[in-house]
Short mmCIF file of C-alpha atoms in Angstrom, two decimals:
data_model
loop_
_atom_site.label_atom_id
_atom_site.label_comp_id
_atom_site.label_asym_id
_atom_site.label_seq_id
_atom_site.Cartn_x
_atom_site.Cartn_y
_atom_site.Cartn_z
CA UNK A 7 28.76 19.41 15.65
CA UNK A 8 30.69 21.09 12.87
CA UNK A 9 28.86 21.28 9.56
CA UNK A 10 30.21 19.02 6.82
CA UNK A 11 30.44 20.18 3.22
CA UNK A 12 30.48 18.20 0.02
CA UNK A 13 29.32 14.75 -0.97
CA UNK A 14 31.06 12.80 1.78
CA UNK A 15 29.73 13.34 5.29
CA UNK A 16 32.02 12.18 8.07
CA UNK A 17 29.61 12.38 11.03
CA UNK A 18 26.11 11.22 11.91
CA UNK A 19 23.73 11.41 14.84
CA UNK A 20 21.29 8.76 13.58
CA UNK A 21 23.09 5.62 14.74
CA UNK A 22 23.81 6.80 18.30
CA UNK A 23 21.61 9.92 18.86
CA UNK A 24 24.93 11.69 19.51
CA UNK A 25 27.17 13.55 17.08
CA UNK A 26 29.68 10.79 16.28
CA UNK A 27 32.21 10.17 13.49
CA UNK A 28 30.83 7.50 11.17
CA UNK A 29 34.06 5.51 11.36
CA UNK A 30 33.55 5.19 15.15
CA UNK A 31 30.13 3.53 14.72
CA UNK A 32 30.11 -0.31 14.65
CA UNK A 33 27.31 -0.48 12.11
CA UNK A 34 26.90 0.34 8.44
CA UNK A 35 25.53 3.83 7.81
CA UNK A 36 25.38 5.95 4.66
CA UNK A 37 24.52 9.64 4.37
CA UNK A 38 23.07 11.24 1.24
CA UNK A 39 23.80 14.96 1.71
CA UNK A 40 21.97 17.99 0.36
CA UNK A 41 24.63 18.48 -2.31
CA UNK A 42 23.82 15.09 -3.89
CA UNK A 43 20.08 15.72 -3.67
CA UNK A 44 20.42 19.06 -5.45
CA UNK A 45 22.97 18.00 -8.08
CA UNK A 46 20.94 14.95 -9.08
CA UNK A 47 17.69 16.92 -9.23
CA UNK A 48 16.07 14.46 -6.81
CA UNK A 49 12.35 15.02 -6.20
CA UNK A 50 11.54 12.04 -3.96
CA UNK A 51 13.22 9.87 -1.35
CA UNK A 52 13.46 6.74 -3.51
CA UNK A 53 15.52 8.55 -6.13
CA UNK A 54 18.04 9.73 -3.53
CA UNK A 55 18.34 6.26 -2.00
CA UNK A 56 19.51 4.73 -5.27
CA UNK A 57 22.93 5.96 -4.11
CA UNK A 58 22.78 3.65 -1.08
CA UNK A 59 23.80 -0.01 -1.13
CA UNK A 60 21.33 -2.54 0.23
CA UNK A 61 18.36 -0.37 -0.76
CA UNK A 62 15.73 -1.38 -3.31
CA UNK A 63 13.49 1.38 -4.62
CA UNK A 64 10.23 -0.21 -5.73
CA UNK A 65 8.89 3.13 -6.95
CA UNK A 66 5.76 4.92 -5.86
CA UNK A 67 3.21 2.44 -4.53
CA UNK A 68 -0.09 3.36 -6.26
CA UNK A 69 1.48 6.80 -6.97
CA UNK A 70 1.39 8.10 -3.39
CA UNK A 71 3.81 6.13 -1.16
CA UNK A 72 7.60 5.71 -1.31
CA UNK A 73 8.00 1.93 -1.31
CA UNK A 74 11.54 1.18 -0.13
CA UNK A 75 13.16 -2.10 0.88
CA UNK A 76 16.25 -2.04 3.10
CA UNK A 77 18.35 -5.20 3.42
CA UNK A 78 15.37 -7.22 2.22
CA UNK A 79 12.77 -5.73 4.59
CA UNK A 80 10.07 -3.16 3.77
CA UNK A 81 10.32 0.31 5.31
CA UNK A 82 6.80 1.53 4.54
CA UNK A 83 5.42 0.58 7.96
CA UNK A 84 7.36 2.82 10.30
CA UNK A 85 11.06 2.75 9.44
CA UNK A 86 10.97 6.35 8.19
CA UNK A 87 12.02 9.04 10.67
CA UNK A 88 12.39 12.81 10.48
CA UNK A 89 14.95 14.41 12.79
CA UNK A 90 14.91 11.21 14.84
CA UNK A 91 11.10 11.10 15.29
CA UNK A 92 9.04 8.44 13.50
CA UNK A 93 6.92 9.71 10.62
CA UNK A 94 3.67 8.70 12.26
CA UNK A 95 3.78 5.30 13.91
CA UNK A 96 4.33 2.11 11.98
CA UNK A 97 1.04 0.64 13.16
CA UNK A 98 -0.95 3.39 11.41
CA UNK A 99 0.66 2.76 8.06
CA UNK A 100 -0.13 6.38 7.13
CA UNK A 101 2.65 8.23 5.36
CA UNK A 102 2.55 9.95 2.03
CA UNK A 103 5.45 10.95 -0.19
CA UNK A 104 8.05 12.61 2.03
CA UNK A 105 9.27 15.99 0.76
CA UNK A 106 12.97 16.44 -0.10
CA UNK A 107 13.15 20.18 -0.79
CA UNK A 108 13.79 21.06 2.87
CA UNK A 109 16.22 18.21 3.68
CA UNK A 110 19.79 18.69 4.83
CA UNK A 111 20.53 14.99 4.40
CA UNK A 112 19.07 11.48 4.28
CA UNK A 113 20.77 9.05 6.66
CA UNK A 114 20.37 5.30 6.26
CA UNK A 115 21.20 3.10 9.25
CA UNK A 116 21.37 -0.53 8.19
CA UNK A 117 20.43 -3.40 10.44
CA UNK A 118 18.29 -3.61 13.61
CA UNK A 119 17.85 -0.23 15.29
CA UNK A 120 15.28 -0.90 18.00
CA UNK A 121 17.69 0.10 20.78
CA UNK A 122 17.23 3.78 19.97
CA UNK A 123 14.15 3.87 17.77
CA UNK A 124 11.78 1.28 19.22
CA UNK A 125 9.63 -0.97 17.06
CA UNK A 126 11.13 -1.16 13.56
CA UNK A 127 11.79 -3.75 10.89
CA UNK A 128 15.24 -5.40 11.20
CA UNK A 129 16.45 -4.03 7.85
CA UNK A 130 17.22 -0.60 9.31
CA UNK A 131 15.81 2.92 9.34
CA UNK A 132 15.81 5.98 7.08
CA UNK A 133 16.21 9.29 8.92
CA UNK A 134 15.38 12.54 7.13
CA UNK A 135 17.31 15.50 8.53
CA UNK A 136 15.66 18.86 7.85
CA UNK A 137 17.42 22.14 7.15
CA UNK A 138 18.13 24.47 10.06
CA UNK A 139 17.75 28.27 10.13
CA UNK A 140 20.86 30.20 9.11
CA UNK A 141 22.55 33.10 10.88
CA UNK A 142 23.26 34.83 7.56
CA UNK A 143 20.51 35.96 5.15
CA UNK A 144 19.75 33.37 2.49
CA UNK A 145 17.23 33.48 -0.36
CA UNK A 146 16.65 30.84 -3.03
CA UNK A 147 14.02 30.31 -5.70
CA UNK A 148 14.02 27.58 -8.30
CA UNK A 149 11.74 26.08 -10.91
CA UNK A 150 11.66 23.34 -13.51
CA UNK A 151 9.55 22.23 -16.43
CA UNK A 152 9.53 18.70 -17.81
CA UNK A 153 7.72 16.14 -19.94
CA UNK A 154 4.06 15.28 -19.33
CA UNK A 155 3.22 18.83 -18.19
CA UNK A 156 5.54 18.59 -15.21
CA UNK A 157 5.88 21.91 -13.38
CA UNK A 158 7.75 22.41 -10.13
CA UNK A 159 8.67 25.53 -8.19
CA UNK A 160 10.31 25.97 -4.77
CA UNK A 161 11.38 28.80 -2.49
CA UNK A 162 13.72 28.79 0.52
CA UNK A 163 14.30 31.80 2.80
CA UNK A 164 16.39 32.04 5.96
CA UNK A 165 18.23 34.48 8.18
CA UNK A 166 18.19 36.34 11.54
CA UNK A 167 15.18 38.20 12.94
CA UNK A 168 17.09 40.42 15.38
CA UNK A 169 20.42 42.22 15.54
CA UNK A 170 21.91 39.80 18.08
CA UNK A 171 21.02 36.89 15.78
CA UNK A 172 19.56 34.95 18.68
CA UNK A 173 16.31 34.42 16.76
CA UNK A 174 16.61 32.75 13.36
CA UNK A 175 13.98 31.66 10.86
CA UNK A 176 13.62 29.44 7.82
CA UNK A 177 10.67 29.32 5.43
CA UNK A 178 10.33 26.96 2.50
CA UNK A 179 7.55 26.14 0.10
CA UNK A 180 6.93 24.03 -2.98
CA UNK A 181 4.29 23.51 -5.62
CA UNK A 182 4.37 20.77 -8.26
CA UNK A 183 1.96 19.26 -10.75
CA UNK A 184 2.39 16.61 -13.37
CA UNK A 185 0.66 14.23 -15.73
CA UNK A 186 2.22 10.84 -16.48
CA UNK A 187 2.99 8.38 -19.24
CA UNK A 188 0.30 6.28 -17.50
CA UNK A 189 -3.37 6.92 -18.17
CA UNK A 190 -5.31 8.64 -15.36
CA UNK A 191 -2.16 9.11 -13.24
CA UNK A 192 -1.75 12.82 -12.61
CA UNK A 193 -0.73 14.55 -9.39
CA UNK A 194 -0.64 17.92 -7.65
CA UNK A 195 1.35 18.72 -4.53
CA UNK A 196 1.87 21.72 -2.26
CA UNK A 197 4.30 21.85 0.66
CA UNK A 198 5.27 24.51 3.18
CA UNK A 199 7.55 24.44 6.22
CA UNK A 200 8.53 27.00 8.86
CA UNK A 201 11.26 26.82 11.50
CA UNK A 202 12.16 29.24 14.28
CA UNK A 203 15.19 28.85 16.53
CA UNK A 204 15.78 30.80 19.73
CA UNK A 205 19.07 31.08 21.65
CA UNK A 206 17.39 31.61 25.03
CA UNK A 207 20.74 31.97 26.77
CA UNK A 208 24.30 30.70 26.45
CA UNK A 209 23.26 27.18 27.51
CA UNK A 210 19.69 26.82 26.20
CA UNK A 211 18.21 26.85 22.73
CA UNK A 212 14.72 26.13 21.42
CA UNK A 213 13.67 25.14 17.90
CA UNK A 214 10.05 25.10 16.69
CA UNK A 215 9.10 23.34 13.45
CA UNK A 216 5.86 23.07 11.48
CA UNK A 217 5.09 21.74 8.02
CA UNK A 218 2.06 21.04 5.85
CA UNK A 219 1.60 18.93 2.72
CA UNK A 220 -1.41 18.49 0.47
CA UNK A 221 -1.41 15.88 -2.28
CA UNK A 222 -3.96 14.79 -4.84
CA UNK A 223 -3.38 12.28 -7.58
CA UNK A 224 -4.72 9.35 -9.54
CA UNK A 225 -4.04 5.75 -8.64
CA UNK A 226 -1.56 3.66 -10.59
CA UNK A 227 -2.67 0.04 -10.17
CA UNK A 228 -0.05 -1.34 -12.54
CA UNK A 229 -0.39 -3.84 -15.39
CA UNK A 230 -1.50 -7.45 -14.72
CA UNK A 231 0.99 -10.23 -15.37
CA UNK A 232 0.50 -13.03 -17.87
CA UNK A 233 2.72 -15.83 -16.65
CA UNK A 234 5.86 -14.14 -15.35
CA UNK A 235 5.72 -11.07 -17.61
CA UNK A 236 3.51 -7.97 -17.75
CA UNK A 237 0.64 -8.36 -20.18
CA UNK A 238 1.42 -7.32 -23.76
CA UNK A 239 -0.47 -4.01 -23.70
CA UNK A 240 0.63 -0.39 -24.21
CA UNK A 241 2.57 0.82 -21.18
CA UNK A 242 0.09 3.67 -20.63
CA UNK A 243 -2.83 1.23 -20.26
CA UNK A 244 -4.70 1.66 -16.95
CA UNK A 245 -6.99 -0.77 -15.16
CA UNK A 246 -8.40 1.96 -12.92
CA UNK A 247 -10.64 4.88 -13.83
CA UNK A 248 -10.22 8.58 -14.50
CA UNK A 249 -12.23 9.40 -11.35
CA UNK A 250 -9.99 7.29 -9.07
CA UNK A 251 -8.08 9.57 -6.73
CA UNK A 252 -6.06 9.86 -3.55
CA UNK A 253 -6.28 13.13 -1.61
CA UNK A 254 -4.51 13.67 1.69
CA UNK A 255 -3.24 16.42 3.96
CA UNK A 256 -0.24 15.90 6.24
CA UNK A 257 0.50 18.33 9.09
CA UNK A 258 3.07 18.27 11.88
CA UNK A 259 4.29 20.70 14.53
CA UNK A 260 6.76 20.32 17.37
CA UNK A 261 9.74 21.62 19.25
CA UNK A 262 13.25 20.61 20.28
CA UNK A 263 14.68 22.04 23.51
CA UNK A 264 18.38 21.65 24.34
CA UNK A 265 19.97 22.68 27.62
CA UNK A 266 23.61 22.29 28.66
CA UNK A 267 23.84 21.45 32.36
CA UNK A 268 27.60 21.82 32.23
CA UNK A 269 30.43 21.48 29.74
CA UNK A 270 29.98 17.68 29.82
CA UNK A 271 26.28 17.08 30.45
CA UNK A 272 23.23 18.16 28.45
CA UNK A 273 19.47 17.59 28.34
CA UNK A 274 17.20 17.33 25.31
CA UNK A 275 13.41 17.34 25.08
CA UNK A 276 11.51 16.75 21.81
CA UNK A 277 7.77 16.89 21.18
CA UNK A 278 5.93 16.37 17.90
CA UNK A 279 2.28 16.19 16.89
CA UNK A 280 1.44 14.68 13.50
CA UNK A 281 -1.88 14.53 11.70
CA UNK A 282 -2.53 12.62 8.48
CA UNK A 283 -5.97 13.27 7.02
CA UNK A 284 -6.87 10.90 4.21
CA UNK A 285 -9.64 13.02 2.75
CA UNK A 286 -10.53 10.66 -0.07
CA UNK A 287 -9.14 7.42 -1.41
CA UNK A 288 -11.38 5.77 -3.97
CA UNK A 289 -10.96 3.65 -7.07
CA UNK A 290 -12.29 0.48 -8.71
CA UNK A 291 -9.93 -2.08 -7.25
CA UNK A 292 -8.82 -5.19 -9.18
CA UNK A 293 -10.12 -8.37 -7.56
CA UNK A 294 -9.02 -11.06 -10.03
CA UNK A 295 -7.51 -11.43 -13.50
CA UNK A 296 -8.19 -14.03 -16.19
CA UNK A 297 -4.96 -14.49 -18.15
CA UNK A 298 -6.75 -16.22 -21.05
CA UNK A 299 -9.45 -13.61 -21.70
CA UNK A 300 -7.72 -10.52 -20.27
CA UNK A 301 -10.74 -9.72 -18.07
CA UNK A 302 -10.07 -7.91 -14.78
CA UNK A 303 -12.90 -8.14 -12.26
CA UNK A 304 -13.15 -4.95 -10.18
CA UNK A 305 -14.81 -4.00 -6.92
CA UNK A 306 -15.38 -0.68 -5.22
CA UNK A 307 -12.83 0.60 -2.70
CA UNK A 308 -13.22 3.86 -0.80
CA UNK A 309 -11.62 5.16 2.40
CA UNK A 310 -11.60 8.27 4.55
CA UNK A 311 -9.37 8.25 7.62
CA UNK A 312 -7.76 10.46 10.23
CA UNK A 313 -4.45 9.48 11.85
CA UNK A 314 -3.08 11.36 14.87
CA UNK A 315 0.23 10.79 16.63
CA UNK A 316 1.89 12.40 19.65
CA UNK A 317 5.59 11.78 20.30
CA UNK A 318 7.53 12.86 23.38
CA UNK A 319 11.22 12.16 23.92
CA UNK A 320 13.60 13.21 26.68
CA UNK A 321 17.23 12.19 27.11
CA UNK A 322 20.46 13.25 28.74
CA UNK A 323 23.98 12.91 27.39
CA UNK A 324 27.15 13.11 29.45
CA UNK A 325 30.88 12.62 29.14
CA UNK A 326 33.02 11.27 31.97
CA UNK A 327 36.04 9.06 32.61
CA UNK A 328 36.73 6.02 34.76
CA UNK A 329 40.47 6.01 35.06
CA UNK A 330 41.92 5.99 31.54
CA UNK A 331 38.60 4.95 29.94
CA UNK A 332 36.34 7.63 28.46
CA UNK A 333 32.56 7.33 28.35
CA UNK A 334 29.75 9.09 26.50
CA UNK A 335 26.54 8.03 28.22
CA UNK A 336 23.03 8.41 26.82
CA UNK A 337 19.91 7.88 28.95
CA UNK A 338 16.44 8.43 27.51
CA UNK A 339 12.71 7.83 27.66
CA UNK A 340 10.20 7.97 24.80
CA UNK A 341 6.40 7.96 24.68
CA UNK A 342 4.11 7.65 21.65
CA UNK A 343 0.33 7.79 21.41
CA UNK A 344 -1.52 7.18 18.15
CA UNK A 345 -5.08 6.86 16.97
CA UNK A 346 -6.86 5.82 13.78
CA UNK A 347 -10.43 6.67 12.85
CA UNK A 348 -11.10 4.93 9.54
CA UNK A 349 -14.25 4.58 7.44
CA UNK A 350 -14.19 2.33 4.39
CA UNK A 351 -16.38 0.85 1.74
CA UNK A 352 -14.81 -2.43 0.70
CA UNK A 353 -16.15 -4.46 -2.22
CA UNK A 354 -19.79 -3.66 -1.46
CA UNK A 355 -20.51 -3.23 -5.18
CA UNK A 356 -18.83 -4.62 -8.26
CA UNK A 357 -17.81 -2.51 -11.22
CA UNK A 358 -18.10 -3.99 -14.72
CA UNK A 359 -15.04 -6.05 -15.54
CA UNK A 360 -12.38 -4.47 -17.73
CA UNK A 361 -10.64 -6.17 -20.61
CA UNK A 362 -7.03 -5.00 -20.63
CA UNK A 363 -6.73 -5.58 -24.38
CA UNK A 364 -9.90 -3.66 -25.31
CA UNK A 365 -10.86 -1.59 -22.25
CA UNK A 366 -14.26 0.07 -21.89
CA UNK A 367 -14.19 2.32 -18.85
CA UNK A 368 -16.99 3.21 -16.45
CA UNK A 369 -18.47 6.71 -16.61
CA UNK A 370 -18.91 7.57 -12.93
CA UNK A 371 -18.05 6.18 -9.48
CA UNK A 372 -20.32 4.36 -7.07
CA UNK A 373 -21.33 6.21 -3.90
CA UNK A 374 -22.35 3.43 -1.51
CA UNK A 375 -22.47 3.59 2.27
CA UNK A 376 -19.37 2.67 4.30
CA UNK A 377 -19.32 -0.90 5.54
CA UNK A 378 -16.12 -1.07 7.58
CA UNK A 379 -15.14 1.10 10.56
CA UNK A 380 -12.00 1.14 12.67
CA UNK A 381 -11.25 2.94 15.89
CA UNK A 382 -7.72 2.02 16.98
CA UNK A 383 -5.61 3.36 19.84
CA UNK A 384 -1.92 2.64 20.41
CA UNK A 385 0.53 3.60 23.12
CA UNK A 386 4.20 2.78 23.52
CA UNK A 387 6.80 3.45 26.21
CA UNK A 388 10.52 3.12 25.66
CA UNK A 389 13.46 3.38 28.08
CA UNK A 390 16.97 3.22 26.65
CA UNK A 391 20.58 3.45 27.76
CA UNK A 392 23.75 3.57 25.70
CA UNK A 393 27.44 3.94 26.53
CA UNK A 394 30.09 4.80 23.93
CA UNK A 395 33.33 3.67 25.53
CA UNK A 396 36.82 4.68 24.35
CA UNK A 397 39.27 2.16 25.80
CA UNK A 398 42.19 3.79 23.99
CA UNK A 399 42.65 5.60 20.63
CA UNK A 400 42.44 2.27 18.77
CA UNK A 401 39.58 0.44 20.56
CA UNK A 402 36.02 1.70 21.02
CA UNK A 403 32.97 -0.11 22.43
CA UNK A 404 29.28 0.58 22.02
CA UNK A 405 26.92 -0.99 24.57
CA UNK A 406 23.20 -0.32 24.86
CA UNK A 407 19.75 -1.66 25.57
CA UNK A 408 16.10 -0.64 25.41
CA UNK A 409 12.92 -1.79 27.13
CA UNK A 410 9.72 -1.26 25.13
CA UNK A 411 6.10 -1.71 26.14
CA UNK A 412 3.47 -1.56 23.43
CA UNK A 413 -0.28 -1.37 24.14
CA UNK A 414 -2.95 -1.63 21.46
CA UNK A 415 -6.73 -1.29 21.73
CA UNK A 416 -8.50 -1.94 18.43
CA UNK A 417 -12.21 -1.65 17.71
CA UNK A 418 -13.63 -2.93 14.44
CA UNK A 419 -17.16 -2.90 13.08
CA UNK A 420 -17.73 -4.82 9.88
CA UNK A 421 -20.80 -4.78 7.63
CA UNK A 422 -19.00 -6.37 4.67
CA UNK A 423 -21.22 -8.91 2.92
CA UNK A 424 -24.36 -7.56 4.58
CA UNK A 425 -23.52 -8.88 8.04
CA UNK A 426 -22.91 -6.99 11.26
CA UNK A 427 -19.95 -7.90 13.46
CA UNK A 428 -18.45 -5.79 16.21
CA UNK A 429 -14.98 -6.84 17.35
CA UNK A 430 -12.56 -5.53 19.92
CA UNK A 431 -8.98 -6.57 20.49
CA UNK A 432 -6.48 -5.63 23.18
CA UNK A 433 -2.88 -6.75 23.57
CA UNK A 434 0.22 -5.64 25.44
CA UNK A 435 3.76 -6.64 24.39
CA UNK A 436 7.08 -5.89 26.08
CA UNK A 437 10.62 -6.64 24.96
CA UNK A 438 14.20 -5.79 25.88
CA UNK A 439 16.52 -5.28 22.89
CA UNK A 440 20.28 -5.19 23.54
CA UNK A 441 23.09 -3.95 21.31
CA UNK A 442 26.85 -4.47 21.38
CA UNK A 443 29.59 -3.30 19.03
CA UNK A 444 33.37 -2.94 18.89
CA UNK A 445 35.60 -0.84 16.63
CA UNK A 446 39.35 -1.31 16.09
CA UNK A 447 41.23 1.47 14.28
CA UNK A 448 44.83 0.43 13.52
CA UNK A 449 45.46 3.80 11.86
CA UNK A 450 43.70 7.04 10.90
CA UNK A 451 42.11 5.73 7.70
CA UNK A 452 40.96 2.17 8.52
CA UNK A 453 38.35 0.96 11.01
CA UNK A 454 37.41 -2.69 11.60
CA UNK A 455 34.16 -3.37 13.42
CA UNK A 456 31.85 -6.10 14.66
CA UNK A 457 28.36 -5.77 16.11
CA UNK A 458 25.40 -7.60 17.58
CA UNK A 459 22.03 -5.84 17.25
CA UNK A 460 18.40 -6.77 17.85
CA UNK A 461 14.97 -5.52 16.82
CA UNK A 462 11.40 -5.80 18.08
CA UNK A 463 8.07 -5.36 16.33
CA UNK A 464 4.79 -6.10 18.12
CA UNK A 465 2.06 -8.11 16.49
CA UNK A 466 -0.59 -6.02 14.77
CA UNK A 467 -3.08 -8.87 14.46
CA UNK A 468 -6.74 -8.04 15.00
CA UNK A 469 -7.51 -11.53 16.26
CA UNK A 470 -5.92 -14.39 18.18
CA UNK A 471 -4.65 -17.87 17.39
CA UNK A 472 -7.25 -20.65 17.10
CA UNK A 473 -6.36 -21.78 20.63
CA UNK A 474 -7.02 -18.25 21.97
CA UNK A 475 -3.38 -17.32 22.51
CA UNK A 476 -1.97 -13.98 21.36
CA UNK A 477 0.27 -13.68 18.33
CA UNK A 478 3.90 -13.28 19.32
CA UNK A 479 5.89 -10.16 18.39
CA UNK A 480 8.45 -10.37 15.61
CA UNK A 481 12.06 -10.13 16.76
CA UNK A 482 15.28 -9.87 14.78
CA UNK A 483 18.94 -10.56 15.54
CA UNK A 484 21.86 -9.51 13.37
CA UNK A 485 25.60 -10.22 13.53
CA UNK A 486 27.70 -7.93 11.37
CA UNK A 487 31.39 -7.43 10.67
CA UNK A 488 32.92 -4.85 8.38
CA UNK A 489 35.70 -2.49 7.46
CA UNK A 490 35.52 1.26 6.86
CA UNK A 491 38.22 3.19 5.04
CA UNK A 492 38.90 6.82 4.11
CA UNK A 493 40.78 8.01 1.04
CA UNK A 494 41.92 11.32 -0.47
CA UNK A 495 42.10 13.14 2.88
CA UNK A 496 38.59 12.08 3.84
CA UNK A 497 36.92 13.08 0.58
CA UNK A 498 36.17 9.44 -0.31
CA UNK A 499 34.94 6.74 2.06
CA UNK A 500 34.06 3.08 1.59
CA UNK A 501 32.39 0.44 3.77
CA UNK A 502 32.44 -3.33 3.25
CA UNK A 503 30.04 -5.26 5.49
CA UNK A 504 28.99 -8.86 5.96
CA UNK A 505 25.96 -9.78 8.08
CA UNK A 506 23.57 -12.58 8.97
#
């Protein structure tokens, strides 16, 4: 579609997987464009999402994970997407701090979105749209210096690689390091991304993307509460240790292939491989807190894990008419395969307790043997259909449905407490999630809408009910009505929504 400029984006592909005006979508969606990200000096996703209603930014969880709530539901377990592909799968729980330096926009779709995106929480999804290669040469370098030895530098290069401009590239990189107002909480981060796009012919184009992130930083375990308030200690007080650290590497590579069958029909194929390597995650972990004495009992926690995910998506989009009624039909299939290989040492040894009022820290970490092992495999299949129907210029319908099948095979070996237990767990869940919406536009600046949407999330339990039955998946249903309006020739938009 045509590229929007400025703060107010009028179109989105997140809600329908098609390039659609936002006012034609019977669901609440907000877009944070690149211009807002740059002008606000945003360095992480949570900061950008403070512009979005219904979003609660709970900060960086332990200093390495964007912890976002959307319409009252957490998004940390799989509601983050990049260019329409899930950032790893929700069942792995592996996702570090997403980079913002190479983003074109952040799109927030509120409410159940399982029809197009599979298993997600009912609060909605957050889709990160990355920058595309440019046909004109572009070069950018920037840097910043801030409090607590904060240093950040980024570079962004783009342009054509041949005279016909059928091969375009984009390269971006970032380095940042910082201390903190919190003791033992420092961080270092490097990021690089490369994109190549090929116009293979007048009807076919191919885009190849790859990116790599490395992060290392100390844990921030917070301050214990006394009653309903944080304990009365200096705000820099830490209950961890200087040797506590989180080190991970995040790599992904994939392609997007688009082919126009005709002026009205097109095919799309997307593949992405993602690897999250948790090289080291270790810290004395708080086990209990005595509010009277201020003593925090602490146990050892250490983890090393490898998460792999393969995503494959194929769909076709077509426009046609039945009499005076226009249709935009979307048919698609999606496959995901994920694995977790996790080694942990959990509470095998106890560190000396720490008094938060007069802390005496340990001098070196424990190096015990691992006592917990996981070998998990997940597969999911999704088949979806959607029809955007224009009855007349004032009335538009959105009808869709998706059938998901989720298969999990989990192997656990547990030596915690000196025992030896070997467990295996298998479960298959299937659900159909429908979606229905209607939009009425009495004029060019007002749109009234109503929608019914559903969500599906399989159980991730590693055991069964006491009677031997499997845990049921979690499902969500939402009814929403709202009004969307445009002001100042489309430069200002507003949405008012009510939902249950």
